[in-house]
Coordinates of C-alpha atoms in Angstrom, one line a residue:
X1162 CA 60.0 96.8 92.2
X1163 CA 58.2 99.0 90.7
X1164 CA 59.4 102.1 88.9
X1165 CA 59.0 105.3 90.7
X1166 CA 60.5 108.0 88.0
X1167 CA 62.0 108.4 84.3
X1168 CA 64.0 110.5 82.4
X1169 CA 64.2 111.4 79.2
X1170 CA 66.9 112.7 76.5
X1171 CA 67.6 114.0 73.3
X1172 CA 71.7 114.9 73.4
X1173 CA 73.6 116.4 69.9
X1174 CA 77.0 115.1 69.2
X1175 CA 78.8 117.4 66.7
X1176 CA 81.0 116.0 64.7
X1177 CA 84.3 117.3 63.2
X1178 CA 83.5 116.2 59.0
X1179 CA 80.7 115.5 57.2
X1180 CA 79.7 111.4 56.5
X1181 CA 77.9 111.1 53.9
X1182 CA 75.7 107.7 54.3
X1183 CA 74.5 107.3 50.6
X1184 CA 71.5 109.6 50.0
X1185 CA 71.9 110.9 54.1
X1186 CA 74.3 112.6 55.0
X1187 CA 75.4 113.9 59.1
X1188 CA 77.1 116.4 60.3
X1189 CA 76.3 115.7 64.1
X1190 CA 75.6 112.4 66.2
X1191 CA 72.3 111.9 67.6
X1192 CA 70.9 110.0 70.9
X1193 CA 67.8 109.6 72.7
X1194 CA 68.5 108.4 76.1
X1195 CA 66.1 107.2 78.5
X1196 CA 66.9 106.0 82.4
X1197 CA 64.3 103.7 84.4
X1198 CA 64.3 104.4 87.8
X1199 CA 63.4 101.3 90.7
X1200 CA 62.1 101.9 94.0
X1201 CA 65.4 100.7 95.1
X1202 CA 67.0 103.9 93.3
X1203 CA 68.9 101.5 90.9
X1204 CA 68.2 102.6 87.5
X1205 CA 68.0 100.7 83.3
X1206 CA 69.4 102.7 80.5
X1207 CA 69.3 102.4 76.9
X1208 CA 69.7 104.8 74.5
X1209 CA 69.6 104.8 70.3
X1210 CA 69.7 106.9 67.6
X1211 CA 66.2 108.8 66.7
X1212 CA 67.5 109.4 62.7
X1213 CA 65.1 112.7 63.0
X1214 CA 61.9 110.7 64.2
X1215 CA 60.3 111.9 66.8
X1216 CA 61.8 109.3 69.5
X1217 CA 61.2 112.2 72.4
X1218 CA 57.7 112.7 71.7
X1219 CA 57.0 109.5 71.6
X1220 CA 59.0 108.7 75.4
X1221 CA 57.6 112.5 76.4
X1222 CA 53.6 110.6 75.7
X1223 CA 54.6 106.6 76.9
X1224 CA 56.7 106.9 80.4
X1225 CA 54.2 108.0 82.6
X1226 CA 51.9 104.3 81.3
X1227 CA 55.4 102.2 82.5
X1228 CA 55.2 104.8 85.9
X1229 CA 54.4 102.3 88.7
X1230 CA 54.7 98.9 86.5
X1231 CA 56.6 96.3 87.6
X1232 CA 60.2 95.7 86.4
X1233 CA 58.8 91.6 85.7
X1234 CA 56.1 92.5 83.8
X1235 CA 57.9 93.7 81.0
X1236 CA 55.9 92.3 78.4
X1237 CA 52.9 92.8 79.6
X1238 CA 54.0 96.6 80.9
X1239 CA 55.4 97.8 76.7
X1240 CA 53.4 94.7 75.2
X1241 CA 50.2 96.6 77.0
X1242 CA 50.8 99.4 75.8
X1243 CA 51.0 99.4 71.8
X1244 CA 48.3 97.0 71.8
X1245 CA 46.2 100.1 72.9
X1246 CA 47.6 102.3 70.4
X1247 CA 47.5 99.8 68.0
X1248 CA 46.1 101.9 65.0
X1249 CA 49.6 103.9 65.4
X1250 CA 52.1 101.1 66.7
X1251 CA 54.8 102.1 64.9
X1252 CA 55.1 105.5 64.9
X1253 CA 55.8 104.1 69.2
X1254 CA 58.0 100.9 68.5
X1255 CA 61.7 102.6 68.6
X1256 CA 59.9 103.8 72.4
X1257 CA 58.8 100.9 73.5
X1258 CA 62.5 99.4 72.1
X1259 CA 64.0 101.6 75.0
X1260 CA 61.6 101.2 77.3
X1261 CA 61.9 97.5 76.7
X1262 CA 66.3 97.4 77.2
X1263 CA 65.4 99.9 80.4
X1264 CA 63.2 97.2 81.8
X1265 CA 66.1 94.7 81.0
X1266 CA 68.8 96.6 82.7
X1267 CA 66.7 96.9 85.6
X1268 CA 65.9 93.2 86.2
X1269 CA 69.9 91.5 85.1
X1270 CA 70.6 94.3 88.1
X1271 CA 67.9 93.2 90.0
X1272 CA 69.4 89.6 89.1
X1273 CA 73.2 90.6 89.9
X1274 CA 73.6 89.0 86.2
X1275 CA 74.8 90.4 82.9
X1276 CA 72.3 89.6 80.3
X1277 CA 73.9 87.4 78.3
X1278 CA 74.2 85.1 81.5
X1279 CA 70.2 85.5 82.8
X1280 CA 69.3 84.6 79.2
X1281 CA 71.5 81.1 79.6
X1282 CA 75.5 82.4 78.2
X1283 CA 76.6 80.8 75.3
X1284 CA 79.7 81.9 75.3
X1285 CA 81.0 84.4 76.2
X1286 CA 83.2 86.1 73.7
X1287 CA 82.5 87.1 70.1
X1288 CA 84.2 88.0 66.8
X1289 CA 83.9 92.2 65.8
X1290 CA 83.0 93.7 62.4
X1291 CA 84.5 96.4 62.1
X1292 CA 83.5 99.8 60.2
X1293 CA 85.7 100.7 57.4
X1294 CA 85.8 103.3 54.5
X1295 CA 83.8 106.3 56.1
X1296 CA 83.6 109.9 54.1
X1297 CA 84.8 107.8 50.5
X1298 CA 84.4 111.5 48.5
X1299 CA 87.0 112.7 50.3
X1300 CA 89.6 109.9 50.4
X1301 CA 92.1 108.4 47.6
X1302 CA 91.7 104.6 47.4
X1303 CA 95.5 103.7 48.3
X1304 CA 94.5 105.6 51.2
X1305 CA 90.5 103.4 52.4
X1306 CA 93.1 100.3 51.9
X1307 CA 95.6 100.9 53.9
X1308 CA 92.4 101.2 56.3
X1309 CA 91.6 98.3 55.7
X1310 CA 94.7 96.8 55.4
X1311 CA 95.2 98.2 59.2
X1312 CA 91.9 96.0 60.1
X1313 CA 93.5 92.7 58.8
X1314 CA 96.5 93.4 61.3
X1315 CA 94.5 93.6 64.4
X1316 CA 92.6 90.0 63.7
X1317 CA 89.3 91.5 62.9
X1318 CA 87.2 88.8 60.1
X1319 CA 84.9 91.0 58.5
X1320 CA 85.3 94.4 57.2
X1321 CA 82.2 96.4 56.3
X1322 CA 83.3 99.4 54.0
X1323 CA 80.6 101.9 52.6
X1324 CA 80.1 102.0 49.2
X1325 CA 79.4 105.6 47.2
X1326 CA 76.0 104.1 45.4
X1327 CA 76.9 107.5 42.8
X1328 CA 79.9 106.3 40.9
X1329 CA 80.1 102.4 40.5
X1330 CA 83.8 102.9 38.9
X1331 CA 84.8 103.6 42.1
X1332 CA 83.1 101.3 43.9
X1333 CA 84.8 98.8 41.8
X1334 CA 87.6 100.0 41.8
X1335 CA 87.2 100.1 45.6
X1336 CA 86.4 97.3 46.4
X1337 CA 88.7 94.4 43.8
X1338 CA 91.9 96.5 45.6
X1339 CA 90.2 96.5 48.9
X1340 CA 89.4 92.9 48.5
X1341 CA 93.2 92.2 47.0
X1342 CA 94.1 93.2 51.2
X1343 CA 91.5 91.6 53.1
X1344 CA 89.8 88.9 50.9
X1345 CA 86.4 87.4 52.1
X1346 CA 86.7 89.3 55.3
X1347 CA 85.7 92.0 53.4
X1348 CA 81.5 93.1 53.5
X1349 CA 79.6 96.2 51.3
X1350 CA 77.2 99.0 52.9
X1351 CA 75.1 100.2 50.0
X1352 CA 73.3 102.5 52.3
X1353 CA 69.6 102.6 50.1
X1354 CA 71.9 104.0 47.6
X1355 CA 69.5 102.2 44.4
X1356 CA 65.4 103.4 43.8
X1357 CA 65.1 99.8 42.5
X1358 CA 66.3 96.2 41.0
X1359 CA 67.3 96.5 37.6
X1360 CA 69.0 100.0 39.0
X1361 CA 71.1 98.3 41.7
X1362 CA 71.7 95.9 39.5
X1363 CA 73.6 98.4 37.1
X1364 CA 75.4 99.1 40.1
X1365 CA 76.5 96.5 42.3
X1366 CA 77.2 94.3 39.0
X1367 CA 81.1 95.0 38.8
X1368 CA 81.0 93.7 42.8
X1369 CA 79.0 91.3 42.1
X1370 CA 80.2 87.5 42.8
X1371 CA 84.1 88.5 43.3
X1372 CA 83.5 87.1 46.8
X1373 CA 81.8 90.1 48.8
X1374 CA 81.1 88.5 52.5
X1375 CA 77.9 89.9 52.0
X1376 CA 76.4 93.9 50.6
X1377 CA 74.1 95.9 52.8
X1378 CA 71.5 97.3 52.6
X1379 CA 70.9 97.9 48.9
X1380 CA 67.7 99.7 49.2
X1381 CA 65.3 101.4 52.0
X1382 CA 63.0 99.8 54.5
X1383 CA 60.5 101.0 52.7
X1384 CA 61.1 98.9 49.3
X1385 CA 62.4 95.5 51.6
X1386 CA 59.8 93.6 49.1
X1387 CA 62.2 93.8 46.4
X1388 CA 65.1 91.0 48.2
X1389 CA 62.9 88.1 47.8
X1390 CA 64.0 88.6 43.7
X1391 CA 67.0 91.1 43.8
X1392 CA 68.6 88.5 46.3
X1393 CA 68.7 85.7 43.5
X1394 CA 69.7 87.8 40.9
X1395 CA 72.9 88.1 42.8
X1396 CA 76.1 86.0 43.6
X1397 CA 76.6 87.5 46.6
X1398 CA 74.6 87.2 49.9
X1399 CA 72.3 90.2 51.0
X1400 CA 72.0 91.2 54.3
X1401 CA 69.9 94.1 55.7
X1402 CA 66.9 94.9 58.1
X1403 CA 68.0 97.5 60.9
X1404 CA 65.3 100.0 59.8
X1405 CA 62.6 97.7 59.1
X1406 CA 60.0 98.8 62.3
X1407 CA 58.8 95.2 64.0
X1408 CA 59.5 91.6 64.5
X1409 CA 57.0 91.0 61.6
X1410 CA 58.6 93.0 59.8
X1411 CA 62.4 91.0 59.8
X1412 CA 60.9 87.5 60.5
X1413 CA 60.1 88.5 56.8
X1414 CA 62.5 89.1 55.7
X1415 CA 64.1 86.7 56.6
X1416 CA 62.0 84.8 53.7
X1417 CA 64.0 85.6 51.0
X1418 CA 67.3 87.1 52.2
X1419 CA 70.2 84.8 55.1
X1420 CA 71.8 87.9 57.4
X1421 CA 69.7 89.8 59.7
X1422 CA 71.4 92.8 60.6
X1423 CA 68.5 93.4 63.7
X1424 CA 69.1 96.7 65.2
X1425 CA 67.1 95.9 69.5
X1426 CA 66.7 99.9 69.8
X1427 CA 64.3 99.9 66.7
X1428 CA 62.7 95.9 66.8
X1429 CA 61.1 95.6 69.8
X1430 CA 64.3 95.4 72.5
X1431 CA 65.9 92.8 74.3
X1432 CA 62.6 90.9 74.3
X1433 CA 61.8 91.0 70.5
X1434 CA 65.1 90.6 68.8
X1435 CA 65.7 87.7 71.2
X1436 CA 63.1 85.6 70.4
X1437 CA 63.6 87.0 66.7
X1438 CA 68.0 86.0 66.9
X1439 CA 66.4 82.1 68.7
X1440 CA 64.1 82.6 64.9
X1441 CA 67.2 82.8 62.7
X1442 CA 68.7 80.2 64.8
X1443 CA 66.5 77.2 64.8
X1444 CA 66.0 78.9 60.2
X1445 CA 69.8 78.7 59.9
X1446 CA 70.0 82.6 59.1
X1447 CA 72.9 84.3 60.2
X1448 CA 72.6 87.8 62.4
X1449 CA 74.6 90.5 63.0
X1450 CA 73.0 92.8 64.6
X1451 CA 73.7 96.7 63.9
X1452 CA 75.7 99.1 66.2
X1453 CA 74.8 99.1 69.7
X1454 CA 78.1 96.9 70.3
X1455 CA 77.1 97.2 74.4
X1456 CA 74.3 95.9 74.2
X1457 CA 74.1 93.1 71.4
X1458 CA 77.2 91.4 72.7
X1459 CA 74.9 90.6 75.8
X1460 CA 72.2 89.1 73.8
X1461 CA 75.0 87.3 71.0
X1462 CA 76.5 86.1 74.5
X1463 CA 72.9 84.5 74.0
X1464 CA 72.8 83.2 70.8
X1465 CA 75.0 81.7 67.9
X1466 CA 73.0 82.7 65.2
X1467 CA 74.8 85.8 65.5
X1468 CA 78.0 85.8 63.7
X1469 CA 78.9 88.8 65.2
X1470 CA 78.6 92.3 66.5
X1471 CA 79.4 94.8 64.7
X1472 CA 81.9 98.7 65.9
X1473 CA 82.6 102.5 64.6
X1474 CA 85.7 102.5 65.9
X1475 CA 87.1 105.9 67.7
X1476 CA 89.6 106.7 64.5
X1477 CA 86.8 107.2 62.2
X1478 CA 85.2 109.8 63.9
X1479 CA 81.4 108.8 62.6
X1480 CA 80.0 108.1 65.9
X1481 CA 81.1 108.8 69.0
X1482 CA 78.4 107.4 71.1
X1483 CA 80.7 105.9 74.5
X1484 CA 81.3 109.3 75.1
X1485 CA 78.0 109.2 76.3
X1486 CA 78.2 105.7 77.6
X1487 CA 80.8 104.3 80.8
X1488 CA 82.7 101.6 79.7
X1489 CA 84.9 100.5 76.8
X1490 CA 84.4 97.2 74.6
X1491 CA 87.3 94.7 75.5
X1492 CA 88.5 94.1 72.5
X1493 CA 91.7 91.6 71.5
X1494 CA 93.2 90.4 68.4
X1495 CA 89.2 91.2 66.2
X1496 CA 87.1 89.0 69.5
X1497 CA 85.4 90.6 72.0
X1498 CA 84.7 89.2 75.5
X1499 CA 81.5 89.9 76.5
X1500 CA 80.9 92.4 79.6
X1501 CA 80.7 91.0 83.3
X1502 CA 79.0 93.7 85.0
X1503 CA 75.4 93.4 85.8
X1504 CA 72.9 94.5 83.3
X1505 CA 72.2 94.6 79.8
X1506 CA 75.3 96.3 78.7
X1507 CA 74.1 100.5 78.3
X1508 CA 75.6 102.6 81.7
X1509 CA 74.9 105.5 80.6
X1510 CA 77.2 108.7 82.4
X1511 CA 74.6 111.0 82.7
X1512 CA 77.2 114.1 83.2
X1513 CA 77.5 113.5 80.1
X1514 CA 74.0 113.0 78.2
X1515 CA 73.0 116.4 80.3
X1516 CA 76.0 118.4 79.3
X1517 CA 75.0 117.4 75.1
X1518 CA 71.1 118.0 76.2
X1519 CA 69.7 118.9 73.0
X1520 CA 66.0 118.9 74.4
X1521 CA 65.1 119.4 77.9
X1522 CA 65.1 117.0 79.6
X1523 CA 61.9 115.3 80.7
X1524 CA 61.6 113.6 83.9
X1525 CA 58.7 112.3 85.1
X1526 CA 58.2 110.9 88.9
X1527 CA 55.0 108.3 90.6
X1528 CA 53.7 108.7 93.9
X1529 CA 56.2 106.0 94.9
X1530 CA 58.7 107.8 94.4

């Protein structure tokens, strides 16, 4: 089965209030959506955050090379394209990730299987890590703690809250009071707040050792080389990896930390994430995938190294991704039942993609269409 058409869209969905993540302020959530269409009319879907990167433009260049390719030859198609652009590989990695996801989505649909069964299912439920504490600068500590308590009552075994990264005393107070409620369910996200090891050690010294499940992303991806030395200074495990540009960078990071934040939409798609998760399992590492629950849940179903999948709840008003997708996650008592619909997990609501498109939708067709 060959690819005969493709559609690319960049969407912008407004947020009710800005969200601050470390040095970044978000007033709208932007998404890149890719749909590949096969000869039989079936569609393979994928979606990601562009994060101000030129993903739309990269897909505009890359997608014509996908037309006419065979769904089952996805590694040859994607790896071949990246090899031909080896001197600018980083610029195409997120585009290649989307293309790989969409091709796997088509392959699973043609097999009539959800991706986790196509890969060889290990389980059909997975714990959920829920994100809390957005807009910390606009809230009281008591309000945040009430949110944490509610998530505990709902059964979530990991509850991740945001650190300000700029107000050490506030962060220490928030963590101390939230930990008194959640105990070792509590995790913290520093969102790239620190520039160096001494800076991070000072900023985090008041919460290290309290018993957090992990501290995420004290450094940006350009500072990934700092994790080796810094991890040896802390009692708390570190988690990172979602923004690293390729599987090789994630493998190098895994030498220094024990919790990998793999993002299938960034690291090279299902093919790369599948290999990385198998590597993590063999080396005793833990995987906590970054957001994009529909596809990460499918991979979690095939890999026990994945400890939980991540959910940004609707009430947070921070990630309206599900406005662009069919279906909602089936979560009860903090556990997700993995979707059994054939495919890789993403099912785009194309009319909504069109509605929120912020750039012209790109359409490509082969001679076979």
